[in-house]
C-alpha positions as a LaTeX table, in Angstrom:
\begin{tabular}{lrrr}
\hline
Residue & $x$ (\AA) & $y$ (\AA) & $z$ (\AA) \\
\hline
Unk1 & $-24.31$ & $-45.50$ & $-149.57$ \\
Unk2 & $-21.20$ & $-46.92$ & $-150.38$ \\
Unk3 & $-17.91$ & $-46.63$ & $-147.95$ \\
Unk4 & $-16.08$ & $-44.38$ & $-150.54$ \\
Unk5 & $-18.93$ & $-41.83$ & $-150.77$ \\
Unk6 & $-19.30$ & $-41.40$ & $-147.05$ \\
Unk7 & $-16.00$ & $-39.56$ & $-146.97$ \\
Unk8 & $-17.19$ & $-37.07$ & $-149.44$ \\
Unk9 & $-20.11$ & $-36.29$ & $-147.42$ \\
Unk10 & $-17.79$ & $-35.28$ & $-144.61$ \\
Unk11 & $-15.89$ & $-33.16$ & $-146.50$ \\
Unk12 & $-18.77$ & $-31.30$ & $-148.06$ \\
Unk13 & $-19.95$ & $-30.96$ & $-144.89$ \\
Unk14 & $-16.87$ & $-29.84$ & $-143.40$ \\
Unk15 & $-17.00$ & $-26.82$ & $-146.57$ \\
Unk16 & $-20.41$ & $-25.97$ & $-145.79$ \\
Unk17 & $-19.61$ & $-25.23$ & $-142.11$ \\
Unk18 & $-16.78$ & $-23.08$ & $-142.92$ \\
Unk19 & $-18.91$ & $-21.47$ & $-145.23$ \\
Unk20 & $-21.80$ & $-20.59$ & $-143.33$ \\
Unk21 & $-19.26$ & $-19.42$ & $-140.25$ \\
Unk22 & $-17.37$ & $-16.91$ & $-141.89$ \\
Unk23 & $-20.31$ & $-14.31$ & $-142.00$ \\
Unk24 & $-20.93$ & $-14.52$ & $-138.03$ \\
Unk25 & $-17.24$ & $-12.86$ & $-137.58$ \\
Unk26 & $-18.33$ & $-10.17$ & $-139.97$ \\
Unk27 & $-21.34$ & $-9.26$ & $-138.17$ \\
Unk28 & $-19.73$ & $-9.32$ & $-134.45$ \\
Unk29 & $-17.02$ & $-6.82$ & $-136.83$ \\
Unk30 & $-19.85$ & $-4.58$ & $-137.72$ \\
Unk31 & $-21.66$ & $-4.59$ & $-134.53$ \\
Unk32 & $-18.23$ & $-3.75$ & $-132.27$ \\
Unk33 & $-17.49$ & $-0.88$ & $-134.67$ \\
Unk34 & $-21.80$ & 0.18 & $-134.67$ \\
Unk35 & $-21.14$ & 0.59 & $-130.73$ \\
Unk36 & $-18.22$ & 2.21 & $-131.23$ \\
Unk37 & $-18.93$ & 4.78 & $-132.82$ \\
Unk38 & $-21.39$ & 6.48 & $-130.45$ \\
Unk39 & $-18.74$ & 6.73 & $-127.81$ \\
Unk40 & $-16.95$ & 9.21 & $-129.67$ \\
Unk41 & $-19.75$ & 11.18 & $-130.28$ \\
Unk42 & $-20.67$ & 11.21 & $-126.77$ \\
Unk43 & $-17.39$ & 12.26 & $-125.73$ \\
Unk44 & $-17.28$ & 15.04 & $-128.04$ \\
Unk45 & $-20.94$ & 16.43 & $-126.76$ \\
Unk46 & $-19.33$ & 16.36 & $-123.28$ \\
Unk47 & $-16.41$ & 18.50 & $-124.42$ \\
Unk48 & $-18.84$ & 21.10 & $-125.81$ \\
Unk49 & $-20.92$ & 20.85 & $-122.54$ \\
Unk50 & $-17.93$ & 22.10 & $-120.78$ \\
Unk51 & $-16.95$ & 24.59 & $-122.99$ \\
Unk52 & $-20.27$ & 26.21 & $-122.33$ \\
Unk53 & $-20.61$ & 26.11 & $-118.42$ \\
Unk54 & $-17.39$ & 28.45 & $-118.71$ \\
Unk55 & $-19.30$ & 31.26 & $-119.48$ \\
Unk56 & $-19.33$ & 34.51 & $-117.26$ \\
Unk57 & $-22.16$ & 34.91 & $-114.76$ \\
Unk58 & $-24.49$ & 37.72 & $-115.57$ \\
Unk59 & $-26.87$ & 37.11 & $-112.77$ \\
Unk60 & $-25.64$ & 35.95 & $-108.90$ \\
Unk61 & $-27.64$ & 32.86 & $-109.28$ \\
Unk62 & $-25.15$ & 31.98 & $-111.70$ \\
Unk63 & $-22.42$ & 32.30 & $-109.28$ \\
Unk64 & $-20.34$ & 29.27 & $-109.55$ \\
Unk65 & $-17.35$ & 30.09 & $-107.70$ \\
Unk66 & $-15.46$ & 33.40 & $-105.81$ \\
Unk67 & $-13.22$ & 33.27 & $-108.57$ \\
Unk68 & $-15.53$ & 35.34 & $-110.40$ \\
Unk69 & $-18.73$ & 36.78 & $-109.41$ \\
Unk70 & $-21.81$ & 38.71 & $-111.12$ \\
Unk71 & $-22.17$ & 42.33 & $-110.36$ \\
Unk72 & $-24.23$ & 45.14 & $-111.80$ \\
Unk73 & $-21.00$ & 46.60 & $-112.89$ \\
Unk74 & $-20.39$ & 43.16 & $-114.85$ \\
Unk75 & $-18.21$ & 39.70 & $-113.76$ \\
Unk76 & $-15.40$ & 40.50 & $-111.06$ \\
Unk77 & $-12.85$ & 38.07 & $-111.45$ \\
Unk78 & $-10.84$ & 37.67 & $-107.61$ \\
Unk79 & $-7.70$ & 35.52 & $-108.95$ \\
Unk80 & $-6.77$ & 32.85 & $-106.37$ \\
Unk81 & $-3.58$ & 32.23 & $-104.57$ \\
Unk82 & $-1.34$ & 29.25 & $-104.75$ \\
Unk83 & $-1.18$ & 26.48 & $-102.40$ \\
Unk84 & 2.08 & 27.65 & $-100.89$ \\
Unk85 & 1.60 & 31.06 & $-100.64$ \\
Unk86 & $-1.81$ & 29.94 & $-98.81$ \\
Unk87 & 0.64 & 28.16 & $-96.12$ \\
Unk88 & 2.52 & 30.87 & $-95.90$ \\
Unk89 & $-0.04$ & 33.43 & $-95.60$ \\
Unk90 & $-2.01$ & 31.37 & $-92.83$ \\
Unk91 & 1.70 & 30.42 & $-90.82$ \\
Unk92 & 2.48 & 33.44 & $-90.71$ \\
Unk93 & $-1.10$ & 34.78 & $-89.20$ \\
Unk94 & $-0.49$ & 31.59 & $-86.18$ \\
Unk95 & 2.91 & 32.66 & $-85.78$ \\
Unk96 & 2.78 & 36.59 & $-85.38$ \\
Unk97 & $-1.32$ & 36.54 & $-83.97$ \\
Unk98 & $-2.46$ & 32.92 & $-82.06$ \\
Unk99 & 0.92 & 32.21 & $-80.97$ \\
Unk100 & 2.86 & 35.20 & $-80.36$ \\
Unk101 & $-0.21$ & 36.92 & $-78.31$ \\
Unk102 & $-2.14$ & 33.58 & $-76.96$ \\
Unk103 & $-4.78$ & 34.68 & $-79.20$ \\
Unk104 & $-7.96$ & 32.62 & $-79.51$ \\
Unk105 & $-11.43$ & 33.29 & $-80.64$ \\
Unk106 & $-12.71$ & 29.79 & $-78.86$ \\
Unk107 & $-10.90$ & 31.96 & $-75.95$ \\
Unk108 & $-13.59$ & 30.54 & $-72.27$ \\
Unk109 & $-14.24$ & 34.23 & $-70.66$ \\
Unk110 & $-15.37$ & 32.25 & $-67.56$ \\
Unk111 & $-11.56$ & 31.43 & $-66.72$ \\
Unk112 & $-9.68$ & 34.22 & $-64.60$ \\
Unk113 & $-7.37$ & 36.12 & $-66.65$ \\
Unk114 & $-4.19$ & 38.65 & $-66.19$ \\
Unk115 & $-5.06$ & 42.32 & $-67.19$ \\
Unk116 & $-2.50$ & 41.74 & $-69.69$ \\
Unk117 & $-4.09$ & 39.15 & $-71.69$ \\
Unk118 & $-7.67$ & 41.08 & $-71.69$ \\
Unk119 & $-6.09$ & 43.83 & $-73.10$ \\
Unk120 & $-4.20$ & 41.87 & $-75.76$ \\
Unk121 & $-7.49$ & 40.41 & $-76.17$ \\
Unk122 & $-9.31$ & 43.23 & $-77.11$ \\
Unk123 & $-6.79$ & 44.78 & $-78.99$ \\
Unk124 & $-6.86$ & 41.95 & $-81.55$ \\
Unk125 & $-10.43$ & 41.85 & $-81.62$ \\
Unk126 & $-10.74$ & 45.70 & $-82.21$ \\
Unk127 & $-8.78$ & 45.12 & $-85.52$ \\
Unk128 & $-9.71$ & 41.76 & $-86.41$ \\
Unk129 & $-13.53$ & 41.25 & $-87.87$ \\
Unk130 & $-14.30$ & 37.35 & $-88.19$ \\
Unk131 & $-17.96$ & 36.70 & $-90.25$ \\
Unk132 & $-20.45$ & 37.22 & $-93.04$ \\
Unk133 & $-22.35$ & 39.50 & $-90.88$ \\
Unk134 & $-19.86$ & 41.75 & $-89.25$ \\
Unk135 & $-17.45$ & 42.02 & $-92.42$ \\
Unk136 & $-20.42$ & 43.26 & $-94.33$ \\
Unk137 & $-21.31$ & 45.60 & $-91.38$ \\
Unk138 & $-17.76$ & 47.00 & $-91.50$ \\
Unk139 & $-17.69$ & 47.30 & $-95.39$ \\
Unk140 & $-20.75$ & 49.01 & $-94.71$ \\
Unk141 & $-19.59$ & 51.06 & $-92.66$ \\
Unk142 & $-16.49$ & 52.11 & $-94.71$ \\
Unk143 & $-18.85$ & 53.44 & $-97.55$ \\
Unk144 & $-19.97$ & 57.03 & $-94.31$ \\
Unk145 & $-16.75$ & 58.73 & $-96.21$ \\
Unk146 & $-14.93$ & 58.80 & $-98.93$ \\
Unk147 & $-14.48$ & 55.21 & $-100.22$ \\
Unk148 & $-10.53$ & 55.86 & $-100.64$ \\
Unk149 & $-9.98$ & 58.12 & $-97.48$ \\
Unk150 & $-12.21$ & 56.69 & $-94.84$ \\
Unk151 & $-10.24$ & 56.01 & $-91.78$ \\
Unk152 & $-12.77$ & 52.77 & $-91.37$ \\
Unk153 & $-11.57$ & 51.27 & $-94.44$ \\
Unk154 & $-10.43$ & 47.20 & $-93.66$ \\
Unk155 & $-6.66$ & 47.09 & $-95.06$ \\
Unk156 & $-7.20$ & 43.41 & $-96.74$ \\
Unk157 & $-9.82$ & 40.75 & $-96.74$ \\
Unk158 & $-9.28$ & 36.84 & $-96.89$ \\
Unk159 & $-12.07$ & 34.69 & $-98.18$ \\
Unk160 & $-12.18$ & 31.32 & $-98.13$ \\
Unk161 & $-13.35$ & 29.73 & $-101.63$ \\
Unk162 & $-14.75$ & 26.53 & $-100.17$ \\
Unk163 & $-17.63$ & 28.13 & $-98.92$ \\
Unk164 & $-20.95$ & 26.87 & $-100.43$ \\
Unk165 & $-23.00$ & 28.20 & $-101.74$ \\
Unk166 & $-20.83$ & 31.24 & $-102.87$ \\
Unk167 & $-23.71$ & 33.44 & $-103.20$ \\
Unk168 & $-23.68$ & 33.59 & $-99.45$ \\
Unk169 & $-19.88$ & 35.94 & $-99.68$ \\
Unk170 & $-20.59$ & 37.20 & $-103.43$ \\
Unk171 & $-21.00$ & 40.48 & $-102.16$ \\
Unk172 & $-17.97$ & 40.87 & $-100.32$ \\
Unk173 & $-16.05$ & 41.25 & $-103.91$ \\
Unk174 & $-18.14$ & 43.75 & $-105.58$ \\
Unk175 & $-17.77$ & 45.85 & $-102.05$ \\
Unk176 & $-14.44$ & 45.41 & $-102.21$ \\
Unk177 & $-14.04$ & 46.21 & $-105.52$ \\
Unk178 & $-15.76$ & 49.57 & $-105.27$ \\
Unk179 & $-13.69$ & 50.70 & $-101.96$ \\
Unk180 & $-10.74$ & 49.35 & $-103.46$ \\
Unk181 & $-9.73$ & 46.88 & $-100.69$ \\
Unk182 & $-7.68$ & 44.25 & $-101.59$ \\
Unk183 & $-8.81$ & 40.09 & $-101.17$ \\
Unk184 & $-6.46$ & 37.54 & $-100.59$ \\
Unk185 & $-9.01$ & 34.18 & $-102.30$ \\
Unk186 & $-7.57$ & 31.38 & $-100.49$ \\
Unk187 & $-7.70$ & 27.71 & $-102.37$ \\
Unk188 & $-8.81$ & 24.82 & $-100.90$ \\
Unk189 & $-10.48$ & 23.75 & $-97.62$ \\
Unk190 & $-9.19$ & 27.02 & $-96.35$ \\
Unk191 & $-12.21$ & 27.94 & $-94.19$ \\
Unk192 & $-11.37$ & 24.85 & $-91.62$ \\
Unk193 & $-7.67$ & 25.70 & $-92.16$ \\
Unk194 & $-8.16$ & 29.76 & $-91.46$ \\
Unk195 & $-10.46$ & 28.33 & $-88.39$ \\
Unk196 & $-7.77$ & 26.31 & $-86.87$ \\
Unk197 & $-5.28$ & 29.40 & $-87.36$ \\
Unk198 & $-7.83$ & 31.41 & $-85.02$ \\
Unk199 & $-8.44$ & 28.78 & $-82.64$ \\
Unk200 & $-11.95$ & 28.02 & $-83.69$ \\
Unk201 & $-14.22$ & 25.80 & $-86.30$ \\
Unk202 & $-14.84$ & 27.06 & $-89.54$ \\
Unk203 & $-13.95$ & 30.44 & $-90.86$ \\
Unk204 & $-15.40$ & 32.01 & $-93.93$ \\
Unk205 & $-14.06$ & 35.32 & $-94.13$ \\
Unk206 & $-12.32$ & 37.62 & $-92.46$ \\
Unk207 & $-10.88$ & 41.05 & $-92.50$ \\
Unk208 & $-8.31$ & 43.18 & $-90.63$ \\
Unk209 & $-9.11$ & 47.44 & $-89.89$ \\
Unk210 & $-6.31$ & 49.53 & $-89.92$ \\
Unk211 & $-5.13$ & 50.74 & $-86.03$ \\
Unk212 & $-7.32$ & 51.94 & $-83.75$ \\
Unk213 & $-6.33$ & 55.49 & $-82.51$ \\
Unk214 & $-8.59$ & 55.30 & $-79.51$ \\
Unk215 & $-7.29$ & 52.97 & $-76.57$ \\
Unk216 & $-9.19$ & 50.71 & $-73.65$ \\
Unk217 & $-6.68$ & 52.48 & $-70.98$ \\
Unk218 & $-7.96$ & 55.88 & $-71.48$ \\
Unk219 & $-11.72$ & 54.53 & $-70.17$ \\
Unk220 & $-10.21$ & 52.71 & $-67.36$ \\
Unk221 & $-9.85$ & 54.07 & $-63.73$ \\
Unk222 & $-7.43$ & 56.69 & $-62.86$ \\
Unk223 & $-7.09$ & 55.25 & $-59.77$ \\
Unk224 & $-4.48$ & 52.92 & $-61.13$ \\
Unk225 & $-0.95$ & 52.06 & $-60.74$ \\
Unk226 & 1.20 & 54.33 & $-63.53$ \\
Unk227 & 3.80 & 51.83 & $-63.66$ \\
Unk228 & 0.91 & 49.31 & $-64.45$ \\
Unk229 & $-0.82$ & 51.38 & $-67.48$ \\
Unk230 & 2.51 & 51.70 & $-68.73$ \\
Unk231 & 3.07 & 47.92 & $-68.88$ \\
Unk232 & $-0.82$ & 47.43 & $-70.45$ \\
Unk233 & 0.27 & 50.30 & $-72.64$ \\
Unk234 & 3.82 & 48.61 & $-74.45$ \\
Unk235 & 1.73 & 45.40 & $-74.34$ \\
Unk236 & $-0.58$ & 47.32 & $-76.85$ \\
Unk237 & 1.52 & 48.71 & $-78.53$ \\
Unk238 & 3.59 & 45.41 & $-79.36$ \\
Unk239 & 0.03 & 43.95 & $-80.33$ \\
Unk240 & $-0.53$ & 46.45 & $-82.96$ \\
Unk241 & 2.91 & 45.96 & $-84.46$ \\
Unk242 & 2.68 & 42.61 & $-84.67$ \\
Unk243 & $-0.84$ & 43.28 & $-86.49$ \\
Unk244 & 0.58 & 45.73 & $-89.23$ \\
Unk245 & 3.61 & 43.33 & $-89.94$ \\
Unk246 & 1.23 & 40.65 & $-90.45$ \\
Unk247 & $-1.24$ & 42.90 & $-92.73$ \\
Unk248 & 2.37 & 44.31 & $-94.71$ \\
Unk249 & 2.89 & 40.51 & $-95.50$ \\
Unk250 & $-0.58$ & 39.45 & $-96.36$ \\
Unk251 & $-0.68$ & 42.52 & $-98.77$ \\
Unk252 & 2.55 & 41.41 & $-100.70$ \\
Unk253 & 0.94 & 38.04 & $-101.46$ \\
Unk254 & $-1.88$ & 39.81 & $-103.40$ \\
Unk255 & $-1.93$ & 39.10 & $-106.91$ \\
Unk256 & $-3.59$ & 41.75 & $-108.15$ \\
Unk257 & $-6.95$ & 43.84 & $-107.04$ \\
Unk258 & $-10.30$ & 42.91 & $-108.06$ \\
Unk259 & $-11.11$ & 43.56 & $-111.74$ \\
Unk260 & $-14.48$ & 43.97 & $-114.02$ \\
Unk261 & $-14.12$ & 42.10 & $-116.73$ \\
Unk262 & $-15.52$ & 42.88 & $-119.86$ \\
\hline
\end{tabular}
């Protein structure tokens, strides 16, 4: 070949390159916007998915959450209270209860204590019902009379919505619902936080019983100083106070009583 043809080889060359590397960008094009595409369509089945876990229990192995619960009379929806009304609610109960009183349930009965403090002691724990088992024994309980009129009737109930699974408290609503006792559902990691508030661990529910008309002083002695019952006595009777101011509190932070949706 001859010096001015080799140029024109290059050239040609240089065209067919250019030629045969313009397709390659196309198909990297179409493939990005092939794997594209999918995404979307994934996305949008996940939306649906959602949409149709919302549905209402109809059975109480379908419980999902306090919030609303399965019932033979159909879902009861409990609605749940706000972060700061949940501080408030649970300051107030250390403030006017644990602190005001010395109240503890991690309280060590081995350790000597004044006659004053057992009786505080037992006057809070008369009125104050801490447990699955013994708040369903005292809802039981409330159903020997009339659901509205029974003297045994708790005055509110707090549940903690953390608890899992929450088929273990899923009765407590529809109870509650059908003696017409009011629930404060506390957000959160509330079951540690109403356990601290009490002195102890964990605490999944709770509920407080109106006051007690019978008193540990009439069963004691009558041996006994007067001037000491009387001092046991306005002890006692501070203790309850400080128990129905707390309850008048916790019920004006109730949103609303327990409804059956339809």
């Amino acid at each position: 070949y001859s010096k001015q043809h080799i140029p024109h080889t290059k050239q040609t060359m240089k065209n067919h390159s250019l030629s045969t590397t313009t397709p390659r960008s196309n198909k990297r094009k179409s493939s990005i916007t092939a794997t594209t595409t999918p995404s979307t369509n994934n996305k949008t089945k996940k939306k649906k998915s959602k949409k149709k876990s919302e549905t209402l229990p109809t059975k109480i192995i379908e419980n999902e959450s306090l919030h609303c619960v399965a019932s033979p009379y159909g879902p009861i929806t409990t609605p749940v209270l706000s972060t700061s009304e949940k501080a408030d609610v649970l300051q107030r109960l250390e403030s006017d209860i644990t602190q005001r009183f010395r109240f503890s349930l991690s309280r060590n009965k081995t350790l000597s204590q004044t006659k004053q403090e057992d009786a505080v002691f037992d006057t809070i724990k008369q009125r104050l019902i801490v447990g699955t088992n013994q708040c369903t024994k005292a809802l039981e309980a409330a159903f020997t009379t009339t659901a509205t009129q029974s003297p045994n009737k708790p005055s509110v109930i707090f549940l903690a919505r953390d608890v899992r699974p929450p088929t273990i408290l899923a009765h407590i609503p529809i109870m509650a619902q059908q003696l017409q006792i009011p629930i404060l559902l506390l957000p959160g990691k509330s079951s540690v936080e109403m356990g601290r508030a009490l002195g102890t661990k964990t605490i999944a529910v709770l509920l407080f019983l109106p006051t007690t008309t019978t008193s540990t002083i009439a069963t004691q002695e009558e041996e006994k100083d007067e001037q000491e019952v009387k001092i046991l006595s306005k002890q006692m009777d501070r203790c309850q106070k400080g128990i129905n101011s707390f309850i008048e509190f916790a019920l004006s932070k109730v949103p609303s009583p327990p409804a059956v949706t339809a």
